[in-house]
mmCIF file of C-alpha atoms in Angstrom:
data_model
loop_
_atom_site.group_PDB
_atom_site.id
_atom_site.type_symbol
_atom_site.label_atom_id
_atom_site.label_comp_id
_atom_site.label_asym_id
_atom_site.label_seq_id
_atom_site.Cartn_x
_atom_site.Cartn_y
_atom_site.Cartn_z
ATOM 1 C CA UNK A 1 34.921 18.890 6.388
ATOM 2 C CA UNK A 2 37.794 18.279 4.005
ATOM 3 C CA UNK A 3 38.925 15.443 6.253
ATOM 4 C CA UNK A 4 35.448 14.027 6.243
ATOM 5 C CA UNK A 5 35.283 14.102 2.444
ATOM 6 C CA UNK A 6 38.624 12.404 2.221
ATOM 7 C CA UNK A 7 37.419 9.871 4.717
ATOM 8 C CA UNK A 8 34.421 9.131 2.553
ATOM 9 C CA UNK A 9 36.692 9.023 -0.521
ATOM 10 C CA UNK A 10 34.947 11.999 -2.123
ATOM 11 C CA UNK A 11 36.107 14.250 -4.766
ATOM 12 C CA UNK A 12 36.263 17.873 -3.740
ATOM 13 C CA UNK A 13 34.398 19.613 -6.538
ATOM 14 C CA UNK A 14 36.001 23.043 -6.494
ATOM 15 C CA UNK A 15 33.110 24.699 -8.296
ATOM 16 C CA UNK A 16 33.858 22.671 -11.378
ATOM 17 C CA UNK A 17 31.347 20.784 -13.323
ATOM 18 C CA UNK A 18 31.539 17.056 -12.759
ATOM 19 C CA UNK A 19 32.667 16.765 -16.402
ATOM 20 C CA UNK A 20 35.869 18.415 -15.452
ATOM 21 C CA UNK A 21 36.656 15.602 -12.904
ATOM 22 C CA UNK A 22 39.606 13.611 -14.161
ATOM 23 C CA UNK A 23 39.151 10.056 -15.229
ATOM 24 C CA UNK A 24 40.993 8.797 -12.162
ATOM 25 C CA UNK A 25 37.936 10.012 -10.243
ATOM 26 C CA UNK A 26 35.516 7.925 -12.213
ATOM 27 C CA UNK A 27 32.280 7.605 -10.082
ATOM 28 C CA UNK A 28 32.223 4.313 -8.159
ATOM 29 C CA UNK A 29 28.825 3.892 -6.469
ATOM 30 C CA UNK A 30 29.629 0.579 -5.049
ATOM 31 C CA UNK A 31 32.745 1.857 -3.237
ATOM 32 C CA UNK A 32 30.781 5.047 -2.239
ATOM 33 C CA UNK A 33 27.971 3.018 -0.577
ATOM 34 C CA UNK A 34 30.522 0.849 1.196
ATOM 35 C CA UNK A 35 32.497 3.910 2.524
ATOM 36 C CA UNK A 36 29.255 5.677 3.441
ATOM 37 C CA UNK A 37 27.899 2.888 5.459
ATOM 38 C CA UNK A 38 31.227 2.012 7.025
ATOM 39 C CA UNK A 39 31.430 5.643 8.177
ATOM 40 C CA UNK A 40 28.126 5.517 10.073
ATOM 41 C CA UNK A 41 28.830 2.110 11.500
ATOM 42 C CA UNK A 42 32.178 3.315 12.777
ATOM 43 C CA UNK A 43 30.727 6.582 14.042
ATOM 44 C CA UNK A 44 27.896 4.833 15.997
ATOM 45 C CA UNK A 45 29.248 1.441 17.059
ATOM 46 C CA UNK A 46 26.374 0.914 19.476
ATOM 47 C CA UNK A 47 23.653 1.257 16.825
ATOM 48 C CA UNK A 48 22.514 -1.882 15.099
ATOM 49 C CA UNK A 49 22.742 -1.588 11.342
ATOM 50 C CA UNK A 50 19.059 -2.008 10.740
ATOM 51 C CA UNK A 51 18.283 0.571 13.344
ATOM 52 C CA UNK A 52 19.558 3.394 11.321
ATOM 53 C CA UNK A 53 16.356 3.528 9.482
ATOM 54 C CA UNK A 54 14.686 4.753 12.711
ATOM 55 C CA UNK A 55 16.616 8.017 12.453
ATOM 56 C CA UNK A 56 16.821 10.043 15.662
ATOM 57 C CA UNK A 57 15.332 7.205 17.665
ATOM 58 C CA UNK A 58 18.488 5.158 16.991
ATOM 59 C CA UNK A 59 20.532 8.024 18.515
ATOM 60 C CA UNK A 60 18.625 8.971 21.675
ATOM 61 C CA UNK A 61 17.293 6.720 24.386
ATOM 62 C CA UNK A 62 14.635 9.170 25.673
ATOM 63 C CA UNK A 63 13.155 9.834 22.272
ATOM 64 C CA UNK A 64 13.211 6.083 21.539
ATOM 65 C CA UNK A 65 11.095 5.340 24.606
ATOM 66 C CA UNK A 66 8.530 8.046 23.586
ATOM 67 C CA UNK A 67 8.463 6.697 20.108
ATOM 68 C CA UNK A 68 7.936 3.076 21.140
ATOM 69 C CA UNK A 69 4.952 4.217 23.240
ATOM 70 C CA UNK A 70 3.721 6.268 20.255
ATOM 71 C CA UNK A 71 3.990 3.374 17.872
ATOM 72 C CA UNK A 72 1.055 1.638 19.671
ATOM 73 C CA UNK A 73 -0.991 4.263 18.030
ATOM 74 C CA UNK A 74 1.006 5.469 15.226
ATOM 75 C CA UNK A 75 0.140 9.027 14.168
ATOM 76 C CA UNK A 76 0.429 7.968 10.501
ATOM 77 C CA UNK A 77 -2.320 5.435 10.952
ATOM 78 C CA UNK A 78 -5.038 7.644 9.562
ATOM 79 C CA UNK A 79 -3.014 8.395 6.435
ATOM 80 C CA UNK A 80 -2.214 4.809 5.936
ATOM 81 C CA UNK A 81 -5.852 3.782 6.132
ATOM 82 C CA UNK A 82 -6.744 6.510 3.576
ATOM 83 C CA UNK A 83 -3.900 5.376 1.370
ATOM 84 C CA UNK A 84 -5.012 1.774 1.353
ATOM 85 C CA UNK A 85 -8.519 2.944 0.296
ATOM 86 C CA UNK A 86 -7.199 5.246 -2.417
ATOM 87 C CA UNK A 87 -4.842 2.633 -3.772
ATOM 88 C CA UNK A 88 -7.652 0.148 -4.386
ATOM 89 C CA UNK A 89 -10.193 2.609 -5.711
ATOM 90 C CA UNK A 90 -10.462 2.404 -9.445
ATOM 91 C CA UNK A 91 -9.895 5.502 -11.652
ATOM 92 C CA UNK A 92 -12.697 6.774 -13.793
ATOM 93 C CA UNK A 93 -11.574 4.477 -16.574
ATOM 94 C CA UNK A 94 -11.851 1.355 -14.321
ATOM 95 C CA UNK A 95 -8.089 0.820 -14.032
ATOM 96 C CA UNK A 96 -6.245 1.073 -10.724
ATOM 97 C CA UNK A 97 -2.761 2.002 -9.515
ATOM 98 C CA UNK A 98 -2.048 -1.742 -9.347
ATOM 99 C CA UNK A 99 -2.039 -1.741 -13.173
ATOM 100 C CA UNK A 100 0.894 0.663 -13.392
ATOM 101 C CA UNK A 101 3.257 -1.150 -11.181
ATOM 102 C CA UNK A 102 4.934 -4.598 -11.125
ATOM 103 C CA UNK A 103 3.445 -6.982 -8.601
ATOM 104 C CA UNK A 104 0.300 -4.771 -8.446
ATOM 105 C CA UNK A 105 2.300 -2.084 -6.570
ATOM 106 C CA UNK A 106 2.579 -4.324 -3.406
ATOM 107 C CA UNK A 107 5.933 -4.700 -1.729
ATOM 108 C CA UNK A 108 7.888 -2.783 -4.334
ATOM 109 C CA UNK A 109 8.888 0.447 -2.486
ATOM 110 C CA UNK A 110 12.456 -0.799 -1.981
ATOM 111 C CA UNK A 111 13.104 -0.683 -5.792
ATOM 112 C CA UNK A 112 12.465 3.081 -6.075
ATOM 113 C CA UNK A 113 13.903 5.370 -7.296
ATOM 114 C CA UNK A 114 14.719 3.527 -10.500
ATOM 115 C CA UNK A 115 16.632 4.730 -13.628
ATOM 116 C CA UNK A 116 14.504 4.697 -16.723
ATOM 117 C CA UNK A 117 16.683 3.950 -19.786
ATOM 118 C CA UNK A 118 14.081 5.094 -22.377
ATOM 119 C CA UNK A 119 13.778 8.582 -20.823
ATOM 120 C CA UNK A 120 17.255 8.658 -19.402
ATOM 121 C CA UNK A 121 16.177 9.896 -16.105
ATOM 122 C CA UNK A 122 15.572 8.812 -12.552
ATOM 123 C CA UNK A 123 11.917 7.942 -11.741
ATOM 124 C CA UNK A 124 10.847 8.240 -8.132
ATOM 125 C CA UNK A 125 7.839 6.547 -6.644
ATOM 126 C CA UNK A 126 6.026 9.848 -6.289
ATOM 127 C CA UNK A 127 6.681 10.680 -9.918
ATOM 128 C CA UNK A 128 5.498 7.247 -10.977
ATOM 129 C CA UNK A 129 2.351 7.517 -9.021
ATOM 130 C CA UNK A 130 1.410 10.866 -10.678
ATOM 131 C CA UNK A 131 2.293 9.500 -14.099
ATOM 132 C CA UNK A 132 0.040 6.531 -13.412
ATOM 133 C CA UNK A 133 -2.739 9.080 -12.646
ATOM 134 C CA UNK A 134 -2.143 11.145 -15.668
ATOM 135 C CA UNK A 135 -1.957 8.078 -17.997
ATOM 136 C CA UNK A 136 -5.407 7.185 -16.705
ATOM 137 C CA UNK A 137 -6.884 10.565 -17.282
ATOM 138 C CA UNK A 138 -6.702 11.827 -13.682
ATOM 139 C CA UNK A 139 -5.325 15.060 -12.294
ATOM 140 C CA UNK A 140 -1.897 14.689 -10.669
ATOM 141 C CA UNK A 141 -1.563 15.127 -6.854
ATOM 142 C CA UNK A 142 0.535 17.580 -4.972
ATOM 143 C CA UNK A 143 3.905 16.125 -4.299
ATOM 144 C CA UNK A 144 4.169 17.518 -0.899
ATOM 145 C CA UNK A 145 1.540 15.991 1.357
ATOM 146 C CA UNK A 146 -1.977 14.591 1.792
ATOM 147 C CA UNK A 147 -2.876 12.171 -0.938
ATOM 148 C CA UNK A 148 0.626 11.584 -2.232
ATOM 149 C CA UNK A 149 1.835 10.936 1.319
ATOM 150 C CA UNK A 150 -1.084 8.554 2.064
ATOM 151 C CA UNK A 151 -0.442 6.541 -1.154
ATOM 152 C CA UNK A 152 3.349 6.262 -0.613
ATOM 153 C CA UNK A 153 2.608 5.429 3.035
ATOM 154 C CA UNK A 154 0.560 2.510 2.018
ATOM 155 C CA UNK A 155 3.123 1.336 -0.565
ATOM 156 C CA UNK A 156 5.891 1.520 1.928
ATOM 157 C CA UNK A 157 3.808 -0.233 4.561
ATOM 158 C CA UNK A 158 3.417 -3.246 2.131
ATOM 159 C CA UNK A 159 7.167 -3.259 1.707
ATOM 160 C CA UNK A 160 8.224 -2.998 5.390
ATOM 161 C CA UNK A 161 11.281 -5.006 6.140
ATOM 162 C CA UNK A 162 12.270 -5.476 2.501
ATOM 163 C CA UNK A 163 15.734 -4.208 1.938
ATOM 164 C CA UNK A 164 16.471 -1.229 -0.325
ATOM 165 C CA UNK A 165 17.575 -2.589 -3.646
ATOM 166 C CA UNK A 166 18.358 0.455 -5.812
ATOM 167 C CA UNK A 167 20.040 -0.312 -9.127
ATOM 168 C CA UNK A 168 22.409 1.752 -11.152
ATOM 169 C CA UNK A 169 22.384 0.271 -14.624
ATOM 170 C CA UNK A 170 25.492 0.272 -16.792
ATOM 171 C CA UNK A 171 24.519 3.558 -18.444
ATOM 172 C CA UNK A 172 26.598 6.708 -18.389
ATOM 173 C CA UNK A 173 23.411 8.791 -17.800
ATOM 174 C CA UNK A 174 22.440 6.775 -14.696
ATOM 175 C CA UNK A 175 25.919 7.210 -13.398
ATOM 176 C CA UNK A 176 25.723 10.928 -14.085
ATOM 177 C CA UNK A 177 22.443 11.196 -12.279
ATOM 178 C CA UNK A 178 23.858 9.450 -9.307
ATOM 179 C CA UNK A 179 26.932 11.690 -9.333
ATOM 180 C CA UNK A 180 24.770 14.788 -9.650
ATOM 181 C CA UNK A 181 22.783 13.702 -6.635
ATOM 182 C CA UNK A 182 25.892 13.164 -4.684
ATOM 183 C CA UNK A 183 27.152 16.487 -5.637
ATOM 184 C CA UNK A 184 23.946 18.162 -4.582
ATOM 185 C CA UNK A 185 24.172 16.268 -1.197
ATOM 186 C CA UNK A 186 27.693 17.624 -0.418
ATOM 187 C CA UNK A 187 27.354 21.155 -1.876
ATOM 188 C CA UNK A 188 26.960 23.987 0.644
ATOM 189 C CA UNK A 189 24.178 26.471 -0.062
ATOM 190 C CA UNK A 190 21.892 29.048 1.348
ATOM 191 C CA UNK A 191 22.422 31.771 3.887
ATOM 192 C CA UNK A 192 23.648 29.363 6.524
ATOM 193 C CA UNK A 193 26.048 27.888 4.049
ATOM 194 C CA UNK A 194 24.935 24.207 4.935
ATOM 195 C CA UNK A 195 25.028 21.165 2.758
ATOM 196 C CA UNK A 196 22.802 18.267 3.426
ATOM 197 C CA UNK A 197 25.806 16.507 4.848
ATOM 198 C CA UNK A 198 26.592 19.229 7.293
ATOM 199 C CA UNK A 199 23.741 17.969 9.378
ATOM 200 C CA UNK A 200 23.112 14.442 8.349
ATOM 201 C CA UNK A 201 26.628 13.176 7.975
ATOM 202 C CA UNK A 202 28.605 15.363 10.265
ATOM 203 C CA UNK A 203 26.144 15.772 13.186
ATOM 204 C CA UNK A 204 23.598 12.990 13.434
ATOM 205 C CA UNK A 205 22.667 12.449 17.121
ATOM 206 C CA UNK A 206 23.420 16.072 17.899
ATOM 207 C CA UNK A 207 20.774 18.468 18.847
ATOM 208 C CA UNK A 208 19.579 21.199 16.519
ATOM 209 C CA UNK A 209 17.368 23.304 18.731
ATOM 210 C CA UNK A 210 15.037 20.762 20.228
ATOM 211 C CA UNK A 211 15.450 18.198 17.510
ATOM 212 C CA UNK A 212 17.916 15.244 17.210
ATOM 213 C CA UNK A 213 19.467 15.082 13.747
ATOM 214 C CA UNK A 214 18.905 11.866 11.923
ATOM 215 C CA UNK A 215 21.775 10.080 10.136
ATOM 216 C CA UNK A 216 21.624 10.264 6.369
ATOM 217 C CA UNK A 217 22.101 6.481 6.251
ATOM 218 C CA UNK A 218 18.574 5.036 6.019
ATOM 219 C CA UNK A 219 16.881 8.462 6.143
ATOM 220 C CA UNK A 220 14.742 7.742 3.194
ATOM 221 C CA UNK A 221 13.797 4.199 4.306
ATOM 222 C CA UNK A 222 11.205 5.652 6.792
ATOM 223 C CA UNK A 223 9.528 7.966 4.301
ATOM 224 C CA UNK A 224 6.821 9.177 4.136
ATOM 225 C CA UNK A 225 6.698 10.469 7.668
ATOM 226 C CA UNK A 226 4.257 11.997 10.080
ATOM 227 C CA UNK A 227 6.022 14.901 11.665
ATOM 228 C CA UNK A 228 4.634 16.361 14.854
ATOM 229 C CA UNK A 229 6.103 19.657 13.736
ATOM 230 C CA UNK A 230 3.949 19.525 10.613
ATOM 231 C CA UNK A 231 1.083 17.893 12.509
ATOM 232 C CA UNK A 232 0.581 15.873 9.391
ATOM 233 C CA UNK A 233 2.232 13.688 6.760
ATOM 234 C CA UNK A 234 5.073 14.591 4.372
ATOM 235 C CA UNK A 235 6.632 13.023 1.462
ATOM 236 C CA UNK A 236 10.341 12.763 0.471
ATOM 237 C CA UNK A 237 9.731 15.903 -1.581
ATOM 238 C CA UNK A 238 8.434 17.772 1.276
ATOM 239 C CA UNK A 239 11.419 16.801 3.415
ATOM 240 C CA UNK A 240 13.793 18.080 0.763
ATOM 241 C CA UNK A 241 11.951 21.337 0.460
ATOM 242 C CA UNK A 242 11.852 21.937 4.149
ATOM 243 C CA UNK A 243 15.495 21.008 4.558
ATOM 244 C CA UNK A 244 16.391 23.573 1.948
ATOM 245 C CA UNK A 245 14.270 26.340 3.547
ATOM 246 C CA UNK A 246 15.436 25.591 7.036
ATOM 247 C CA UNK A 247 19.060 26.149 6.023
ATOM 248 C CA UNK A 248 17.841 29.346 4.363
ATOM 249 C CA UNK A 249 18.454 28.081 0.900
ATOM 250 C CA UNK A 250 15.997 28.418 -1.902
ATOM 251 C CA UNK A 251 14.017 25.175 -2.251
ATOM 252 C CA UNK A 252 13.658 23.694 -5.645
ATOM 253 C CA UNK A 253 10.545 22.427 -7.345
ATOM 254 C CA UNK A 254 9.447 19.012 -5.958
ATOM 255 C CA UNK A 255 10.539 16.220 -8.308
ATOM 256 C CA UNK A 256 12.993 18.549 -10.087
ATOM 257 C CA UNK A 257 16.015 16.849 -11.664
ATOM 258 C CA UNK A 258 18.279 17.712 -8.671
ATOM 259 C CA UNK A 259 15.811 16.353 -6.083
ATOM 260 C CA UNK A 260 15.302 13.161 -7.991
ATOM 261 C CA UNK A 261 19.020 12.678 -8.463
ATOM 262 C CA UNK A 262 19.533 13.451 -4.735
ATOM 263 C CA UNK A 263 16.931 10.805 -3.859
ATOM 264 C CA UNK A 264 18.735 8.372 -6.204
ATOM 265 C CA UNK A 265 22.062 8.899 -4.456
ATOM 266 C CA UNK A 266 20.718 8.852 -0.940
ATOM 267 C CA UNK A 267 18.690 5.728 -1.561
ATOM 268 C CA UNK A 268 21.596 3.957 -3.354
ATOM 269 C CA UNK A 269 24.012 4.437 -0.387
ATOM 270 C CA UNK A 270 21.314 3.074 1.896
ATOM 271 C CA UNK A 271 21.056 -0.168 -0.111
ATOM 272 C CA UNK A 272 20.591 -3.216 2.199
ATOM 273 C CA UNK A 273 18.704 -1.313 4.867
ATOM 274 C CA UNK A 274 15.023 -2.265 5.334
ATOM 275 C CA UNK A 275 12.027 -0.170 4.493
ATOM 276 C CA UNK A 276 10.474 1.131 7.750
ATOM 277 C CA UNK A 277 8.053 3.638 6.370
ATOM 278 C CA UNK A 278 5.720 5.121 6.984
ATOM 279 C CA UNK A 279 7.567 6.733 9.934
ATOM 280 C CA UNK A 280 6.873 9.108 12.823
ATOM 281 C CA UNK A 281 9.248 11.898 13.651
ATOM 282 C CA UNK A 282 9.038 14.771 16.165
ATOM 283 C CA UNK B 1 -14.960 6.500 5.973
ATOM 284 C CA UNK B 2 -13.455 4.578 8.911
ATOM 285 C CA UNK B 3 -14.126 5.606 12.468
ATOM 286 C CA UNK B 4 -12.282 8.693 13.700
ATOM 287 C CA UNK B 5 -11.598 6.915 16.966
ATOM 288 C CA UNK B 6 -8.957 4.334 17.855
ATOM 289 C CA UNK B 7 -9.187 2.797 21.279
ATOM 290 C CA UNK B 8 -7.161 0.277 23.111
ATOM 291 C CA UNK B 9 -8.295 -0.848 26.568
ATOM 292 C CA UNK B 10 -6.074 -3.380 28.355
ATOM 293 C CA UNK B 11 -6.748 -4.820 31.831
ATOM 294 C CA UNK B 12 -3.952 -4.886 34.228
ATOM 295 C CA UNK B 13 -4.911 -6.423 37.528
ATOM 296 C CA UNK B 14 -8.060 -4.598 38.476
ATOM 297 C CA UNK B 15 -7.206 -1.472 36.530
ATOM 298 C CA UNK B 16 -8.052 -0.929 32.892
ATOM 299 C CA UNK B 17 -5.474 1.125 30.949
ATOM 300 C CA UNK B 18 -7.172 3.035 28.040
ATOM 301 C CA UNK B 19 -5.510 4.737 25.252
ATOM 302 C CA UNK B 20 -7.339 6.648 22.546
ATOM 303 C CA UNK B 21 -6.381 8.517 19.421
ATOM 304 C CA UNK B 22 -9.085 10.650 17.706
ATOM 305 C CA UNK B 23 -8.792 12.106 14.263
ATOM 306 C CA UNK B 24 -10.018 15.628 14.386
ATOM 307 C CA UNK B 25 -8.610 19.025 12.937
ATOM 308 C CA UNK B 26 -9.147 20.817 16.314
ATOM 309 C CA UNK B 27 -8.914 24.228 14.588
ATOM 310 C CA UNK B 28 -8.586 27.044 17.024
ATOM 311 C CA UNK B 29 -10.177 29.704 14.849
ATOM 312 C CA UNK B 30 -7.042 31.834 15.011
ATOM 313 C CA UNK B 31 -5.192 30.262 12.047
ATOM 314 C CA UNK B 32 -5.313 31.694 8.509
ATOM 315 C CA UNK B 33 -5.351 29.464 5.431
ATOM 316 C CA UNK B 34 -3.244 29.998 2.378
ATOM 317 C CA UNK B 35 -5.625 32.698 1.124
ATOM 318 C CA UNK B 36 -5.300 34.644 4.303
ATOM 319 C CA UNK B 37 -8.804 33.756 5.489
ATOM 320 C CA UNK B 38 -9.416 32.615 9.063
ATOM 321 C CA UNK B 39 -10.116 28.974 9.363
ATOM 322 C CA UNK B 40 -13.209 28.830 11.521
ATOM 323 C CA UNK B 41 -12.933 27.215 14.938
ATOM 324 C CA UNK B 42 -13.745 23.551 14.895
ATOM 325 C CA UNK B 43 -12.845 21.536 17.966
ATOM 326 C CA UNK B 44 -14.092 18.734 20.083
ATOM 327 C CA UNK B 45 -16.064 20.151 23.049
ATOM 328 C CA UNK B 46 -16.771 16.929 25.028
ATOM 329 C CA UNK B 47 -15.225 13.520 25.055
ATOM 330 C CA UNK B 48 -16.876 10.846 27.138
ATOM 331 C CA UNK B 49 -15.857 7.348 28.115
ATOM 332 C CA UNK B 50 -18.729 5.133 29.434
ATOM 333 C CA UNK B 51 -18.354 1.838 31.223
ATOM 334 C CA UNK B 52 -21.536 0.018 32.238
ATOM 335 C CA UNK B 53 -23.659 3.232 31.987
ATOM 336 C CA UNK B 54 -21.194 4.966 34.250
ATOM 337 C CA UNK B 55 -19.072 7.875 32.937
ATOM 338 C CA UNK B 56 -15.516 6.958 33.847
ATOM 339 C CA UNK B 57 -13.860 9.893 31.979
ATOM 340 C CA UNK B 58 -15.260 13.120 30.857
ATOM 341 C CA UNK B 59 -13.271 15.902 29.180
ATOM 342 C CA UNK B 60 -14.571 19.352 28.345
ATOM 343 C CA UNK B 61 -12.250 20.571 25.774
ATOM 344 C CA UNK B 62 -11.511 23.953 24.231
ATOM 345 C CA UNK B 63 -9.209 25.087 21.430
ATOM 346 C CA UNK B 64 -6.009 24.445 23.289
ATOM 347 C CA UNK B 65 -5.946 20.684 22.573
ATOM 348 C CA UNK B 66 -3.880 19.634 19.604
ATOM 349 C CA UNK B 67 -4.975 18.153 16.302
ATOM 350 C CA UNK B 68 -5.641 14.445 16.386
ATOM 351 C CA UNK B 69 -5.752 14.256 20.223
ATOM 352 C CA UNK B 70 -4.297 11.347 22.130
ATOM 353 C CA UNK B 71 -5.725 10.465 25.629
ATOM 354 C CA UNK B 72 -4.453 7.947 28.137
ATOM 355 C CA UNK B 73 -6.089 7.194 31.492
ATOM 356 C CA UNK B 74 -6.763 4.264 33.791
ATOM 357 C CA UNK B 75 -9.757 3.300 35.821
ATOM 358 C CA UNK B 76 -10.648 0.651 38.261
ATOM 359 C CA UNK B 77 -13.628 -1.775 38.366
ATOM 360 C CA UNK B 78 -13.410 -3.197 34.877
ATOM 361 C CA UNK B 79 -13.394 -6.808 33.909
ATOM 362 C CA UNK B 80 -12.123 -8.507 30.822
ATOM 363 C CA UNK B 81 -14.707 -8.515 28.012
ATOM 364 C CA UNK B 82 -16.552 -5.426 29.346
ATOM 365 C CA UNK B 83 -17.557 -2.833 26.821
ATOM 366 C CA UNK B 84 -16.289 0.629 26.891
ATOM 367 C CA UNK B 85 -18.050 3.353 24.897
ATOM 368 C CA UNK B 86 -16.189 6.376 23.612
ATOM 369 C CA UNK B 87 -17.915 9.405 22.064
ATOM 370 C CA UNK B 88 -17.185 12.882 21.208
ATOM 371 C CA UNK B 89 -19.120 15.958 20.140
ATOM 372 C CA UNK B 90 -17.639 19.036 18.545
ATOM 373 C CA UNK B 91 -18.614 22.664 18.381
ATOM 374 C CA UNK B 92 -20.332 22.072 15.004
ATOM 375 C CA UNK B 93 -22.505 19.377 16.423
ATOM 376 C CA UNK B 94 -20.677 16.563 14.694
ATOM 377 C CA UNK B 95 -20.210 13.444 16.692
ATOM 378 C CA UNK B 96 -18.732 10.036 16.502
ATOM 379 C CA UNK B 97 -18.637 7.056 18.901
ATOM 380 C CA UNK B 98 -17.115 3.658 19.160
ATOM 381 C CA UNK B 99 -17.432 0.802 21.495
ATOM 382 C CA UNK B 100 -14.328 -1.231 22.421
ATOM 383 C CA UNK B 101 -13.930 -4.389 24.349
ATOM 384 C CA UNK B 102 -11.602 -4.407 27.353
ATOM 385 C CA UNK B 103 -8.877 -6.960 26.738
#
């Protein structure tokens, strides 16, 4: 693991706060993303760069064939249709989701999560959608599935093929959020003592029980996903929560600071990869 | 509400290859909800494909079929432009049908 960290040019945080990291280790997201992407490209020379967004299907020929067959009748189709309907349906006050987003919310998935300078925190698409609802006098949706997954599915669908374009503004708070997300990603936790990276950086393409692990590179580009295991849709929040509980760690609240920062980090290092969501996974 | 049925029927020589996806909870009656109450059984009992008044595929289903069932089969004797009617009826008497054109 240490060798891997060094290969990725990471700082080994020995239980110290990030504040204790010396100035020489000033966060450098641009170099991080470059190293991160180079690592996967080198590890999987046969996988086309844009194919990483297809997760396990880019790693395993058999699964890929099944998936291509399945894509003729994508299992997320029902959610997508519902999302399209919900997105255009006005709130009680006559406004719509389109009023909350640039470009009417169409084709903008690749710009989320974004750092909000007035609040000094990372705003994810799921959070922005619920804030939009609350601003218009509606009840927020659960972050985990159903409506939220349908809405984000539709927004991702309208952005398919657009390349991730996550920005880290020149703001120490944005850099800190990114750094915290990175720290969360590489920190081991839970009864199995796994970090996110244990599976999705060290072992993509390997089997974990009957599943094939997806590479961390491009893993959020396919969100939200229909998982056969869930027999339903799930959002990014749901994926984080289940990842934590599967490694026998205590999941956090959806859209907590850590999860939003994690999403910020993971999305940033996948910059340049196309949106492929909504996706289907076993 | 859009139809619960998706159908694609493609002619390949003299054989029509039919694929269908149906949106249905297919509850077995053995699963409990968050409150610990049993979710009552709710499943498709019969699925029928009709081509020119002839039933080309008939399935009698029980609770063992998964949620949002997917069916794929092929039959002979169809021509391009023929109509294929799909319908299902579940144990609560709900039903839905759709007519697709063979391509």
